[in-house]
Short mmCIF file of C-alpha atoms in Angstrom, two decimals:
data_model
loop_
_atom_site.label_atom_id
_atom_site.label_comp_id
_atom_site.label_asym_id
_atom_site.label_seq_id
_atom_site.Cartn_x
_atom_site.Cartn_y
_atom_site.Cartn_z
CA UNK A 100 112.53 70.85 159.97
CA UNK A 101 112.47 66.85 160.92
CA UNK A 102 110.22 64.93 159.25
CA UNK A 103 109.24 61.56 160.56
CA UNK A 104 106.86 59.04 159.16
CA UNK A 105 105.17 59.92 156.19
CA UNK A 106 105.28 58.60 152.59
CA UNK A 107 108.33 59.35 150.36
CA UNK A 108 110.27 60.08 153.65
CA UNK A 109 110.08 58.17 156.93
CA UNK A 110 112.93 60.19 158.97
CA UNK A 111 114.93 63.08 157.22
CA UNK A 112 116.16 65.96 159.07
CA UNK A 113 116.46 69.44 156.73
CA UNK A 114 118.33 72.54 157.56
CA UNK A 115 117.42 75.73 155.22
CA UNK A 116 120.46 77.49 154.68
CA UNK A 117 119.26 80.41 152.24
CA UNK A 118 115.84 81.99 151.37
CA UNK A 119 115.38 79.98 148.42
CA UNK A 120 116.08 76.13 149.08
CA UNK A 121 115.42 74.02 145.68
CA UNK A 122 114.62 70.42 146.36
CA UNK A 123 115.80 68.19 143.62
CA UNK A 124 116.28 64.69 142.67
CA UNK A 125 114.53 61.60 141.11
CA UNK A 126 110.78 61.16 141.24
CA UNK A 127 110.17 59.45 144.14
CA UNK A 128 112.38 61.02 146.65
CA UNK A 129 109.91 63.25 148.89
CA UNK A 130 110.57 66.49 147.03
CA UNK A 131 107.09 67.22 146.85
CA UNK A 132 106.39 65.75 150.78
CA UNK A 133 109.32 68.30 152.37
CA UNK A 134 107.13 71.01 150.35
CA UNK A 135 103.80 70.42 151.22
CA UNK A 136 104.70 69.71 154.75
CA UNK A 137 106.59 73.19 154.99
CA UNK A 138 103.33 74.64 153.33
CA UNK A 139 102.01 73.62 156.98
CA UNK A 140 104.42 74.78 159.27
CA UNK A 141 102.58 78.29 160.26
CA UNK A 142 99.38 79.93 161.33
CA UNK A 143 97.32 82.18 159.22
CA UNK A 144 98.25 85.92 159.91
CA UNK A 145 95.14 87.68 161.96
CA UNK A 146 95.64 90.28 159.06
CA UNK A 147 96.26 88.86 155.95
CA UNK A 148 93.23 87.19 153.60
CA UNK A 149 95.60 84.02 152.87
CA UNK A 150 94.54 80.68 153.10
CA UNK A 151 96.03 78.15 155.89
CA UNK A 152 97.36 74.53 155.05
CA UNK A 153 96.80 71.58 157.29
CA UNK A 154 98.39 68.04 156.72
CA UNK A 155 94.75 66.65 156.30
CA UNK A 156 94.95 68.86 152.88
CA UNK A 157 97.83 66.87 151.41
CA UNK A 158 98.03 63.78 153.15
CA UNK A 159 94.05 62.89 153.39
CA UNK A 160 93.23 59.27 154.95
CA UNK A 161 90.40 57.58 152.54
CA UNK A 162 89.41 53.62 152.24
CA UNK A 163 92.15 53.88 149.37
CA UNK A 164 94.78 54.92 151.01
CA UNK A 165 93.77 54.42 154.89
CA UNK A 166 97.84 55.25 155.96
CA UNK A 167 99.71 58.01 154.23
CA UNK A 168 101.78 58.19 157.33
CA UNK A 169 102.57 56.30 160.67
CA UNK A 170 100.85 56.60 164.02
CA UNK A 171 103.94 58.23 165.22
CA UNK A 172 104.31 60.49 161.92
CA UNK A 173 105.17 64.05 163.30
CA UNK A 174 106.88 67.02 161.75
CA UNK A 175 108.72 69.28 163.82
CA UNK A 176 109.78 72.91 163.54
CA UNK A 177 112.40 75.23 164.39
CA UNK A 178 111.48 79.25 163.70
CA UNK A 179 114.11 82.01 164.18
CA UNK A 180 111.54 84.39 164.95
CA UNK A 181 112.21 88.27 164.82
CA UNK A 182 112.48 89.77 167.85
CA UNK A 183 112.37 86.42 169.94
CA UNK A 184 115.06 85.18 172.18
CA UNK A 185 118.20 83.49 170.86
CA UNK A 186 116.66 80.07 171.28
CA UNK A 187 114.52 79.73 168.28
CA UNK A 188 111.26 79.01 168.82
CA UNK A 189 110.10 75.07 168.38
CA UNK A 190 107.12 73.19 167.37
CA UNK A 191 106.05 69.59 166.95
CA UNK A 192 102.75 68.87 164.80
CA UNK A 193 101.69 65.66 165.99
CA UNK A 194 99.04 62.90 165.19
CA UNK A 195 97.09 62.61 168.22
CA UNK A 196 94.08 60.18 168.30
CA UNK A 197 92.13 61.11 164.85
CA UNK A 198 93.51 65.02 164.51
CA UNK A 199 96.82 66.59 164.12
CA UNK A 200 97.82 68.68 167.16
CA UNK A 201 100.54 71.44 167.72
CA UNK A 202 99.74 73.98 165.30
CA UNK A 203 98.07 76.58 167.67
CA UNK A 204 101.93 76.85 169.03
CA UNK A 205 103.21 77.87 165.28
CA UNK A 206 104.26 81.63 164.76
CA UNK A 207 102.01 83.41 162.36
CA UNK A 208 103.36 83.95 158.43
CA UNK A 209 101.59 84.36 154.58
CA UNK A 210 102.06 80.91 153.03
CA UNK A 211 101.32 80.35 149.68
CA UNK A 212 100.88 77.17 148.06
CA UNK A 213 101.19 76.97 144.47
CA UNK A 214 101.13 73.66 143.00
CA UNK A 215 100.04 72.67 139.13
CA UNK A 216 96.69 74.01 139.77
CA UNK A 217 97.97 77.49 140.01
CA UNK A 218 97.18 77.73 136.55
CA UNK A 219 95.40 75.25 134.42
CA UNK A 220 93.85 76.36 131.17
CA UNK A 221 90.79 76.94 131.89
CA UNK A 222 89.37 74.81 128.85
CA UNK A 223 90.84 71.92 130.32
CA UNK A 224 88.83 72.62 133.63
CA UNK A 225 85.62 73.08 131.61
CA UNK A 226 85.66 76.40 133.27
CA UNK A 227 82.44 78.09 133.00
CA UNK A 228 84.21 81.10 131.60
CA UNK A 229 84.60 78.87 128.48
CA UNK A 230 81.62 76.69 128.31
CA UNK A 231 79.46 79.35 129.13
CA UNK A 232 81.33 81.73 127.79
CA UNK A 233 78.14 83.65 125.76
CA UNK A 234 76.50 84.24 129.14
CA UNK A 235 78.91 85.70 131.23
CA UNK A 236 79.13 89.25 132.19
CA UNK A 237 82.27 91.23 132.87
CA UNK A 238 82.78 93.20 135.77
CA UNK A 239 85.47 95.78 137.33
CA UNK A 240 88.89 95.10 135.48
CA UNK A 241 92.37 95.74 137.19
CA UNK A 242 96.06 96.90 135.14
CA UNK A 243 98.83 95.34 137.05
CA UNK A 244 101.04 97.69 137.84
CA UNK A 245 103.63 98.23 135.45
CA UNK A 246 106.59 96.95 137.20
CA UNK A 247 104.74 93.57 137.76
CA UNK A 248 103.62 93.84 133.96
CA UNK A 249 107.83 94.40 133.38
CA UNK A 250 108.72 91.77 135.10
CA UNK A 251 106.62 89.65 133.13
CA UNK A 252 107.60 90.91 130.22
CA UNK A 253 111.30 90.01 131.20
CA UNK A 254 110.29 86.61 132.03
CA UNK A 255 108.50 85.84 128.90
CA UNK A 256 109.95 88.40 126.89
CA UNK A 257 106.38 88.62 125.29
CA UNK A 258 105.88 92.31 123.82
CA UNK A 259 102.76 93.01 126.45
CA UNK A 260 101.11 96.63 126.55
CA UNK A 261 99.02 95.73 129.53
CA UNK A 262 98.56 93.16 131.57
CA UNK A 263 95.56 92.92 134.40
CA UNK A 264 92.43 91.01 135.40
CA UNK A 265 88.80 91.16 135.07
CA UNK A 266 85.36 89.78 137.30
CA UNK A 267 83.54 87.45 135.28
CA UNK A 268 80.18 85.98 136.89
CA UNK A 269 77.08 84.21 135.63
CA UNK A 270 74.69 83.04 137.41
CA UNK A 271 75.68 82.56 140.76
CA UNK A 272 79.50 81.88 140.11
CA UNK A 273 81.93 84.79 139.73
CA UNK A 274 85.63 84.38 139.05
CA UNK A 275 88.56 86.75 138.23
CA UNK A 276 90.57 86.28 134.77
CA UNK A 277 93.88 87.16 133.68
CA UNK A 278 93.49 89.33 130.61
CA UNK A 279 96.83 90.65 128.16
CA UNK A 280 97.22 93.17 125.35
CA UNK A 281 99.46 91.94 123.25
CA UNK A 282 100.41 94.06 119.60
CA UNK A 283 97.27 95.69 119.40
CA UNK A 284 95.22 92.38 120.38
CA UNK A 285 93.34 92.10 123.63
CA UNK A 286 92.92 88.22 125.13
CA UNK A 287 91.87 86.32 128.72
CA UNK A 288 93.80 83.72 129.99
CA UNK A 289 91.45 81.41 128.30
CA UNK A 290 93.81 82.07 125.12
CA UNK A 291 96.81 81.94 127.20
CA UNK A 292 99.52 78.97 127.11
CA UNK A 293 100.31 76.88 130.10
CA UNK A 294 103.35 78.66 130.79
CA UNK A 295 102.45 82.20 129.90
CA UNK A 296 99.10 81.73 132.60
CA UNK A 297 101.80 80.35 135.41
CA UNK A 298 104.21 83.08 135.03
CA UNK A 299 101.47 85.89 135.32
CA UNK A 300 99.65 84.36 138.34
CA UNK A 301 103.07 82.84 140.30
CA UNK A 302 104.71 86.54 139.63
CA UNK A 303 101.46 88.58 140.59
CA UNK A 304 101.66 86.46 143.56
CA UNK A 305 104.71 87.00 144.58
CA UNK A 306 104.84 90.45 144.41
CA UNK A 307 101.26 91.30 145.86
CA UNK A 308 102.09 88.85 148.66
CA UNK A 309 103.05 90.04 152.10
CA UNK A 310 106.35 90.78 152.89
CA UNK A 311 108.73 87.91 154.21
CA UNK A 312 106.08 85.61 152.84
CA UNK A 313 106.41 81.24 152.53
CA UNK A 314 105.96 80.43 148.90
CA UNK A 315 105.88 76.53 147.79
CA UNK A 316 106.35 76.43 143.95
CA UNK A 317 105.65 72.78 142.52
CA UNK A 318 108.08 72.90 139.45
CA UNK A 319 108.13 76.27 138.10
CA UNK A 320 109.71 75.64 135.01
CA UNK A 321 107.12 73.77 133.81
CA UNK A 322 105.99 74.35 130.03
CA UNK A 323 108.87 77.08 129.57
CA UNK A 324 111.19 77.00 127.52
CA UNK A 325 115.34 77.13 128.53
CA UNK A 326 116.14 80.73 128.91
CA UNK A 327 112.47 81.64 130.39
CA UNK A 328 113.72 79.28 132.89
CA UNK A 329 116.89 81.26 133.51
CA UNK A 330 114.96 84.18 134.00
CA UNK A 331 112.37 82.99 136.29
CA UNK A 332 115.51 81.52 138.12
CA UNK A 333 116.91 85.07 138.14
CA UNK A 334 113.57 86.58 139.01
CA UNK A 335 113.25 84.05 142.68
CA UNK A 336 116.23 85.66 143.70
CA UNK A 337 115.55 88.67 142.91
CA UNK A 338 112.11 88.74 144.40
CA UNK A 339 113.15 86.77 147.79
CA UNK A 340 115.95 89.40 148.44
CA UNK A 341 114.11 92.39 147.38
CA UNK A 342 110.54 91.52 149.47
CA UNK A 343 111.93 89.27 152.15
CA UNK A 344 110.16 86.23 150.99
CA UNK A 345 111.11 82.35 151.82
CA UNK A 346 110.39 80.07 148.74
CA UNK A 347 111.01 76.03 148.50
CA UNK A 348 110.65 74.47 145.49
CA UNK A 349 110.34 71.71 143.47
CA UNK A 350 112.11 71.23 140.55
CA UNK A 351 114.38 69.21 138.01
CA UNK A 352 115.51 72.17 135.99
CA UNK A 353 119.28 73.04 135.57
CA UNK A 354 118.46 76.31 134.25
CA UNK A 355 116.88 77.14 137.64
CA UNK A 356 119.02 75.51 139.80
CA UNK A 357 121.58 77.40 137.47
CA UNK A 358 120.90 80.44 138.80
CA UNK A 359 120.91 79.68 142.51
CA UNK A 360 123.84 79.41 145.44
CA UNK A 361 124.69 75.75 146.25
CA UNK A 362 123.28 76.55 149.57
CA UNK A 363 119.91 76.65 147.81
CA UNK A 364 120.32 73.50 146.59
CA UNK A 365 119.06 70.36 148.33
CA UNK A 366 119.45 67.06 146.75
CA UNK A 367 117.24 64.45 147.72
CA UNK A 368 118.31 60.71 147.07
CA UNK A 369 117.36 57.34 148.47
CA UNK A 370 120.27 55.16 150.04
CA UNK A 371 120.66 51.82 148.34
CA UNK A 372 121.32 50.02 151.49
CA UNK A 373 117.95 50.84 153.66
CA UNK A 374 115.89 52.59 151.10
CA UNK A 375 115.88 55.91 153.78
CA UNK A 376 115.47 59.44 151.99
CA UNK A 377 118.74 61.70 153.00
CA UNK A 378 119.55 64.85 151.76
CA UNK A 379 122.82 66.14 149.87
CA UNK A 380 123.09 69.97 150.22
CA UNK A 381 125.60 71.98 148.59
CA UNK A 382 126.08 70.19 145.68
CA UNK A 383 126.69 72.13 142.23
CA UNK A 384 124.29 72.34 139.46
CA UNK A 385 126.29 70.22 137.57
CA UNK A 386 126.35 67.68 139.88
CA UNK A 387 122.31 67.72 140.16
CA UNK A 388 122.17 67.68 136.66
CA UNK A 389 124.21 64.58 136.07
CA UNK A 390 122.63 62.92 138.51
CA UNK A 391 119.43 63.60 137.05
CA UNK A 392 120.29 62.36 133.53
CA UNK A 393 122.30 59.39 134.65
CA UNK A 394 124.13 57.07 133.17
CA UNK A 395 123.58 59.39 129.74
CA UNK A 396 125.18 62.40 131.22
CA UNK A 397 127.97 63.00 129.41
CA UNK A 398 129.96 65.60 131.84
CA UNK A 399 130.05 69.00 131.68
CA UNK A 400 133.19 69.65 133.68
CA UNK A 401 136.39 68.50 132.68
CA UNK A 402 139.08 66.95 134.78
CA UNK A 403 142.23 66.18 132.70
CA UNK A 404 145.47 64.14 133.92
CA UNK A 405 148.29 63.38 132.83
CA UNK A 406 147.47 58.93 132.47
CA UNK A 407 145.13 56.50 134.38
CA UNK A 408 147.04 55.85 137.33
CA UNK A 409 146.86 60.03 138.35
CA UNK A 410 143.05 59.33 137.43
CA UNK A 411 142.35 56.35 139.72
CA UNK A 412 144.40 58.84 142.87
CA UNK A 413 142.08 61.86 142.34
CA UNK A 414 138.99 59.78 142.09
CA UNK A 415 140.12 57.51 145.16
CA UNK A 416 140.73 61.12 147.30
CA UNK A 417 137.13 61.77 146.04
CA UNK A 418 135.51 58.81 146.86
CA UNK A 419 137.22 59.24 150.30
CA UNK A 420 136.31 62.90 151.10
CA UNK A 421 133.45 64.18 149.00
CA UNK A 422 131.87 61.00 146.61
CA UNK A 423 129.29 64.21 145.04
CA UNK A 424 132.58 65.80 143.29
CA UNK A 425 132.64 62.65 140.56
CA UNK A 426 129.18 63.78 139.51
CA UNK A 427 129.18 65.69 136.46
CA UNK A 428 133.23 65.41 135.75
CA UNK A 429 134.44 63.86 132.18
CA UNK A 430 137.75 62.75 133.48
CA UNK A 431 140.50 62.91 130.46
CA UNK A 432 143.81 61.44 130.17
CA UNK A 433 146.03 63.79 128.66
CA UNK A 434 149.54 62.10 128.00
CA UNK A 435 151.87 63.93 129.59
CA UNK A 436 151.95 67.46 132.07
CA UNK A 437 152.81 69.62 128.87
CA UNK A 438 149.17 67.99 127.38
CA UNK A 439 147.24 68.90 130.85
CA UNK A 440 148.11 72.34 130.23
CA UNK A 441 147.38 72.25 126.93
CA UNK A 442 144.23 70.54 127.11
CA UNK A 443 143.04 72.87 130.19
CA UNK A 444 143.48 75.39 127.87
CA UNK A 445 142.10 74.18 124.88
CA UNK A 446 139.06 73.75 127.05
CA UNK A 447 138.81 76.61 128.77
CA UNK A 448 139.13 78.38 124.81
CA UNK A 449 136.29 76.24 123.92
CA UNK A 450 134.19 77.89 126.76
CA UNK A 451 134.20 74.52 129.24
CA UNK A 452 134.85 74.65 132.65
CA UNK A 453 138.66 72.54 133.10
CA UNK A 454 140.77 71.61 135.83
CA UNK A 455 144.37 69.75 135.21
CA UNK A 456 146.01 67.82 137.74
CA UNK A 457 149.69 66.77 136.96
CA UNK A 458 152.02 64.72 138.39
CA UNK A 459 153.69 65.56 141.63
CA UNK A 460 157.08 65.78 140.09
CA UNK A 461 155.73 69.06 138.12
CA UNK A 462 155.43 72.06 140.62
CA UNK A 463 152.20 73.26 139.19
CA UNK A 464 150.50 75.64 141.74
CA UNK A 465 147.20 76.29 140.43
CA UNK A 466 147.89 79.26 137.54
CA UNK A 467 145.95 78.96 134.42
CA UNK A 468 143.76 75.99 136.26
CA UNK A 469 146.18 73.67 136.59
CA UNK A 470 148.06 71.80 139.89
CA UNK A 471 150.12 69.11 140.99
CA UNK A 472 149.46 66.32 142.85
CA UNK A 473 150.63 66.31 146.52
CA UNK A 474 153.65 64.29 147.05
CA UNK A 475 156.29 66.21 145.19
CA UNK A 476 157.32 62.90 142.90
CA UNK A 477 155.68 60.94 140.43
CA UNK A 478 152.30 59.28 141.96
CA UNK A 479 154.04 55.82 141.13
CA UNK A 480 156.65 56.17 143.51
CA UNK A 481 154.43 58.02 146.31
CA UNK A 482 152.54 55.22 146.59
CA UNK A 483 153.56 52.18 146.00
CA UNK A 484 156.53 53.34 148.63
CA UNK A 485 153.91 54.15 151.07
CA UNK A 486 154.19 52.33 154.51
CA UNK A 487 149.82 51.76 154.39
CA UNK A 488 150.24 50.52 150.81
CA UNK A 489 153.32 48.00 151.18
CA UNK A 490 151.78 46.40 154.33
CA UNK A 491 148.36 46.36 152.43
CA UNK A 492 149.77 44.07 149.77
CA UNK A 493 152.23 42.25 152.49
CA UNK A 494 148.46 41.35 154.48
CA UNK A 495 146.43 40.51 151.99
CA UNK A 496 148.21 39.04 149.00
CA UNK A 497 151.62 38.38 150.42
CA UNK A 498 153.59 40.18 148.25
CA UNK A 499 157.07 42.14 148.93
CA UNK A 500 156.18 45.26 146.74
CA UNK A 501 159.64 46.46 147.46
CA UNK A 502 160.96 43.68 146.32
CA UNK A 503 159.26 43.30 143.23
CA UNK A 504 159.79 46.45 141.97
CA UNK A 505 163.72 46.94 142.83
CA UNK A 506 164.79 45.65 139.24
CA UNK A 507 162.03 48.10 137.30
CA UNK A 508 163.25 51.30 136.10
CA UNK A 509 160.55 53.19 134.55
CA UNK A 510 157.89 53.98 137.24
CA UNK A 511 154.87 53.72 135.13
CA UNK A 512 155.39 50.15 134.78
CA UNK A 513 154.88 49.12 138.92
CA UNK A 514 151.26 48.59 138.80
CA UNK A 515 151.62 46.60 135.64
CA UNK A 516 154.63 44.48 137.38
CA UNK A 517 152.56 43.70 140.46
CA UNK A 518 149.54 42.84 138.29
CA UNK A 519 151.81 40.25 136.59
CA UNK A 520 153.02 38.79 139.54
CA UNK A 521 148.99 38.55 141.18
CA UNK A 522 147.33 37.30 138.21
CA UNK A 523 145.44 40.99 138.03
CA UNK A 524 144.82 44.02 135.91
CA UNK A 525 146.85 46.70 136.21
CA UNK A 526 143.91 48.86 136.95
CA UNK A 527 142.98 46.76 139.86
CA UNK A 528 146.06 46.75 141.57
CA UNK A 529 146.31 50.61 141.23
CA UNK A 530 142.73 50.55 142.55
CA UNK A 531 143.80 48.31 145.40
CA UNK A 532 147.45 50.62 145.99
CA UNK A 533 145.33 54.25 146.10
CA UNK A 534 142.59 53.02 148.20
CA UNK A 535 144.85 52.01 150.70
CA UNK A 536 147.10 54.65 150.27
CA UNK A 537 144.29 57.26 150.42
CA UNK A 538 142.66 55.71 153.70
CA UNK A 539 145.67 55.88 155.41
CA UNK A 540 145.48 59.13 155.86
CA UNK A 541 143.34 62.27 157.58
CA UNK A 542 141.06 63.99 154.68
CA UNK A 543 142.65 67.24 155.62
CA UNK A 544 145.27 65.88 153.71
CA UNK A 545 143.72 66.34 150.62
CA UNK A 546 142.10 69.64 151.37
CA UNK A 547 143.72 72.01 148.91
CA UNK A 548 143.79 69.72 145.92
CA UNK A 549 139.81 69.33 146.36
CA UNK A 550 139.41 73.24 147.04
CA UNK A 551 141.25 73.85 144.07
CA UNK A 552 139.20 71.75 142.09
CA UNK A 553 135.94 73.21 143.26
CA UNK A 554 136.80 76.59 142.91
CA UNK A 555 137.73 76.09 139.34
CA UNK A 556 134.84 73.67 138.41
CA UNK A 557 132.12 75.74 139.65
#
């Protein structure tokens, strides 16, 4: 799907590599936009009693807000439609004149839309079920079937004996509320919490739905607690491979996002130098979740080497090839290559997830989550012998590194020697010696060491 024009997100192309794609990131970003736009991507089935979304329905023009989008706003589709060609089939939704235009070209599908509204208290609406609750009269009543009712249970893990709905009406309004036995005690959704009533509706939904149904969830987890979340994480992809079903979502849970692929996972931030909306996919949950939290997130990954200057090289190969792998790391300096082992260890015994890297010099291979630097010496001497480093320093602060360092013995004392001599910190130098050092070269170079690290962080 491209999306061009409209507010939150003004060009953003998004590829949907798994049923479930989970659009995160800070309010603000378009997560709810890419939803309610892919809410409008398809044409009400001949045969199915579903409602169909426009963009009028989300993105309305009033006197108060007379331009959600641009004149040349459009969004436009690509389908891989069963049974079609290879090409898959395309579609633009444009603004034309007064009236969107394009979507009697869409392929038909079930969407469902379910937003906050899916289930407010009903005390909150002033429902008439409530406020005139002593005049209503109940009609036919319906059990859900008892592997919905299970699933709910699971969900919940409320004790339910039965789980349905039943026609209300007075007057000349008649609605349909969700009714629960719970230890002996029979109650409507009027008694229900907030996130009870969203489970029952969003799971009856789901599994009542059509098969290979579009469901757009506007934050799921909301008003349950942790491990309900975990569950109802568990239950999406359960549902969407066992029915067939697409689902996007909103949502700035970790205990969802927990429970999904990183394919599912779509990351929406806003670039500092433009302001533009682009999207990150792939990234771990832990990753999202620091992200999320910020500048208080305190890591929950560990990365441990064996001193700073090790440190500033696997961050510098990070920032080079993949910037999204600092997110979430608590980077430790461990003393010494007997310490990264024993500190991977003591990690990994405390239940964290740990990764060492030592020193080149040490031959580690990746066993028991540990692995050595590339370079087979000490990262000292790799780079501050480096051909990109010494002419680095030779350009742009006229120094003779080789020089310098011909009288210094211990290796951990060059970037402290040439800091000396250039009126730095040491930590600037190294800075200045890795960056160099590490764009100097292809990032294929540095393939294993970040596979490594993934695979053991994730």
């Amino acid at each position: 799907m491209e999306v061009q024009g409209f507010r939150a997100v003004d060009s953003l192309r998004l590829d949907f590599n798994s049923p479930i794609t989970a659009f995160s990131g800070l309010n603000g970003t378009g997560k709810s936009t890419l939803a309610q736009l892919s809410a409008c991507a398809y044409r009400k089935p001949t045969t199915a009693a579903v409602r169909r979304y426009y963009v009028k329905d989300f993105f309305p023009v009033s006197a108060a807000d007379p331009g959600p989008f641009t004149t040349d706003a459009k969004i436009a589709c690509a389908y891989e439609v069963q049974g079609a060609a290879l090409e898959p089939q395309k579609v633009t939704v444009i603004r034309a004149s007064k009236e969107w235009s394009g979507y009697k070209r869409q392929p038909e599908r079930a969407c469902y839309a379910l937003g906050f509204t899916q289930f407010i208290p009903q005390v909150e609406r002033r429902d008439f079920s409530i406020y005139g609750g002593h005049l209503i009269t109940l009609g036919a009543a319906r059990d859900l079937d008892e592997p919905v009712s299970e699933i709910i249970v699971g969900i919940l893990s409320l004790p339910y004996e039965k789980l349905g709905f039943i026609e209300v009406t007075h007057s000349a309004r008649t609605a349909e509320l969700a009714t629960a036995t719970r230890s002996g005690r029979s109650y409507s959704e009027n008694h229900m919490g907030f996130g009870e009533g969203r489970v029952v509706y969003i799971v009856t939904a789901m599994e009542t739905a059509p098969a290979q149904s579009l469901f757009i969830l506007e934050e799921p987890e909301t008003s349950l607690h942790g491990d309900a979340q975990e569950r109802l994480g568990r239950y999406l992809v359960d549902v969407a491979a066992r029915r067939g079903h697409q689902i996007l979502m909103t949502t700035h849970s970790a205990a969802i996002l927990g429970q999904l692929s990183t394919d599912s996972i779509a990351y929406l931030r806003r670039r500092p130098v433009d302001g533009q909306v682009e999207v990150t996919p792939g990234l771990a949950t832990y990753q999202v979740d620091a992200y999320l939290r910020g500048d208080r997130a305190p890591g929950s990954r560990a990365l441990c080497t064996e001193d700073s200057f090790a440190r500033q090289f696997v961050t510098a190969i990070m920032r080079k090839c993949d910037r999204d792998m600092i997110a979430g790391i608590r980077f430790v300096e461990a003393g010494g290559h007997d310490q990264v082992r024993q500190s991977v260890r003591i990690l990994q015994e405390g239940g964290l997830k740990a990764v060492g890297i030592t020193d080149g010099d040490c031959n580690d291979i990746g066993q028991h989550g540990v692995q050595s630097l590339p370079g087979g010496q000490p990262p000292e001497k790799v780079v501050f012998n480096d051909d990109a480093v010494l002419r680095h320093f030779a350009n742009k602060h006229s120094l003779d590194v080789r020089a310098h360092l011909a009288g210094v013995g211990d290796h951990h004392k060059y970037a402290e020697t040439l800091a000396r001599r250039l009126g730095l910190d040491a930590a600037v130098v190294a800075t200045f010696a890795w960056d160099a050092y590490v764009t100097a070269r292809p990032a294929s170079d540095f393939d294993s060491l970040l596979h490594f690290i993934r695979s053991e962080l994730a």
